[in-house]
Amino acid sequence: MLQCGVPGCALPRQAASATGALGGGTSGYCSAAHEQLARRKRLLAPATPDVEAVHIGPGEDWSVHLLRRSHPRHAAVRALFAARWGKPAAESGGCLPRVQAVLHITTPPAVFERFRRHAAALGGGAAPAGGSSADDGQPFGGGGVGTGAGAGAGAGAGAGAGAASTRRNVEELFHGTSQLPGCFFGVRPGARPCEAAGCAVCAICRRSLTLARAGAPAVARGNGGWLRFGRGLYFSSCSGKSNDYSAGSEKVLRGQHGRRWRWRVMLLCKVAVGRPFETDAAADLDEAQFTAAGLKALGFDSVLGAAGADLNYPETVVYAEEAVLPRELIVYTLPAHDDEEDEE
Ligand SMILES: [Zn+2]
Ligand SMILES: [Zn+2]
């Protein structure tokens, strides 16, 4: 029996009708009052017990699903984040970062659709009509996250015949981002995505990554204000590297026993890399070539900056917004700097 869709309410869901339809037809909530409360807070009733809360955007065409630790995707993302950190614990206060929350992002259907087409085109295969690879993240939630926001879920019920050609050039990569100091989405239970234009993480949940934001001060800060491979969208297979770009999301909060923690957010994205131009030195190409058109002319779709002369950690850069599908928001903590000193 699924619990009421309002987080924190342990009451069972009410049957949708007096007869209690087969297949568990419920209202999603314990009562009409909680149904109204959910609507006011822009929450949807989770489709499975492994999802704690579902936030929907004002346009109801995107949603963010707060996963419980029991959700298989939570475990998978946690494991990937840890395995790919790639930096010694000494660099982060003597302990590795701890994942505090994993939120699955279901983008507006148009964002998913343009990504699917782009990835299929790079893979050389035809885009499957109406289909989607389960691996691409949408639809999500085990069939219908509800009404309204379900437009993206549920719509792609095709067989995903092109999944193999789509997946071949698609990689799962991390992307560091920023969050406004006043926004606690993902950090505090119950906090919802904000609508402030300057809150990068909430803007990404709403409409994916944009080239217009690339190179903005908050984005470039992690790289000393310099975009090594031009004005593109930057990712890394190394979560520890993306952490350098997440400084603009940091909030220092007091936890149990008064200990202070640095809370940060990062995205895990699907990135269609196509044929990457591999280099360990930015000087290999001139600035005009670090564009979608410039690379295309050379027969490439993305840049893979390998660790070497210029880079300590690998970076992937794409120059087309449709090459990216944000998939999960990872909320994690590192020890606060002064606590590191306290322990010495
Ligand atoms: Zn309730
Ligand atoms: Zn925000």
CSV table of N, CA, C and O and ligand atoms in Angstrom, one decimal, residues 178-180 182-185 192-196 198-203 206, ligand 2:
chain,number,residue,atom,x,y,z
A,178,SER,N,26.0,26.2,-10.2
A,178,SER,CA,25.8,27.1,-9.0
A,178,SER,C,24.3,27.1,-8.6
A,178,SER,O,23.4,26.7,-9.3
A,179,GLN,N,24.2,27.6,-7.3
A,179,GLN,CA,22.8,27.7,-6.8
A,179,GLN,C,22.8,29.0,-5.9
A,179,GLN,O,23.8,29.2,-5.2
A,180,LEU,N,21.8,29.7,-6.0
A,180,LEU,CA,21.7,31.0,-5.3
A,180,LEU,C,21.7,30.7,-3.8
A,180,LEU,O,21.2,29.7,-3.3
A,182,GLY,N,20.0,31.9,-1.4
A,182,GLY,CA,18.7,31.8,-0.8
A,182,GLY,C,17.9,30.6,-1.3
A,182,GLY,O,16.7,30.4,-0.8
A,183,CYS,N,18.4,29.8,-2.2
A,183,CYS,CA,17.7,28.6,-2.7
A,183,CYS,C,18.2,27.4,-2.0
A,183,CYS,O,19.4,27.1,-2.0
A,184,PHE,N,17.2,26.6,-1.5
A,184,PHE,CA,17.6,25.4,-0.7
A,184,PHE,C,17.0,24.1,-1.4
A,184,PHE,O,16.9,23.1,-0.8
A,185,PHE,N,16.7,24.3,-2.7
A,185,PHE,CA,16.2,23.1,-3.4
A,185,PHE,C,17.2,22.0,-3.4
A,185,PHE,O,18.3,22.1,-3.7
A,192,ARG,N,11.4,23.6,-2.7
A,192,ARG,CA,11.1,23.3,-4.1
A,192,ARG,C,12.0,24.2,-5.0
A,192,ARG,O,12.6,25.1,-4.6
A,193,PRO,N,12.1,23.8,-6.3
A,193,PRO,CA,12.9,24.6,-7.2
A,193,PRO,C,12.5,26.1,-7.2
A,193,PRO,O,11.3,26.3,-7.2
A,194,CYS,N,13.4,27.0,-7.2
A,194,CYS,CA,13.1,28.4,-7.3
A,194,CYS,C,12.9,28.9,-8.7
A,194,CYS,O,13.3,28.1,-9.6
A,195,GLU,N,12.5,30.1,-8.9
A,195,GLU,CA,12.3,30.6,-10.2
A,195,GLU,C,13.2,31.7,-10.5
A,195,GLU,O,13.0,32.5,-11.5
A,196,ALA,N,14.2,32.0,-9.7
A,196,ALA,CA,15.1,33.1,-9.9
A,196,ALA,C,15.9,32.8,-11.1
A,196,ALA,O,16.5,31.7,-11.3
A,198,GLY,N,18.8,33.8,-11.8
A,198,GLY,CA,20.2,33.6,-11.6
A,198,GLY,C,20.5,32.3,-10.9
A,198,GLY,O,21.7,32.0,-10.6
A,199,CYS,N,19.6,31.4,-10.6
A,199,CYS,CA,19.8,30.2,-10.0
A,199,CYS,C,20.1,29.1,-11.0
A,199,CYS,O,19.1,28.5,-11.6
A,200,ALA,N,21.3,28.8,-11.3
A,200,ALA,CA,21.7,27.9,-12.4
A,200,ALA,C,21.0,26.5,-12.2
A,200,ALA,O,20.5,26.0,-13.2
A,201,VAL,N,21.1,26.0,-11.1
A,201,VAL,CA,20.6,24.6,-10.9
A,201,VAL,C,19.1,24.5,-11.2
A,201,VAL,O,18.7,23.6,-11.8
A,202,CYS,N,18.4,25.4,-10.7
A,202,CYS,CA,16.9,25.4,-10.9
A,202,CYS,C,16.6,25.7,-12.4
A,202,CYS,O,15.7,25.1,-12.9
A,203,ALA,N,17.4,26.6,-13.0
A,203,ALA,CA,17.2,26.9,-14.4
A,203,ALA,C,17.4,25.6,-15.3
A,203,ALA,O,16.7,25.3,-16.2
A,206,ARG,N,14.6,23.3,-15.2
A,206,ARG,CA,13.5,23.8,-15.9
A,206,ARG,C,13.7,23.7,-17.4
A,206,ARG,O,12.7,23.3,-18.2
B,2,ZN,ZN,17.1,27.7,-7.1
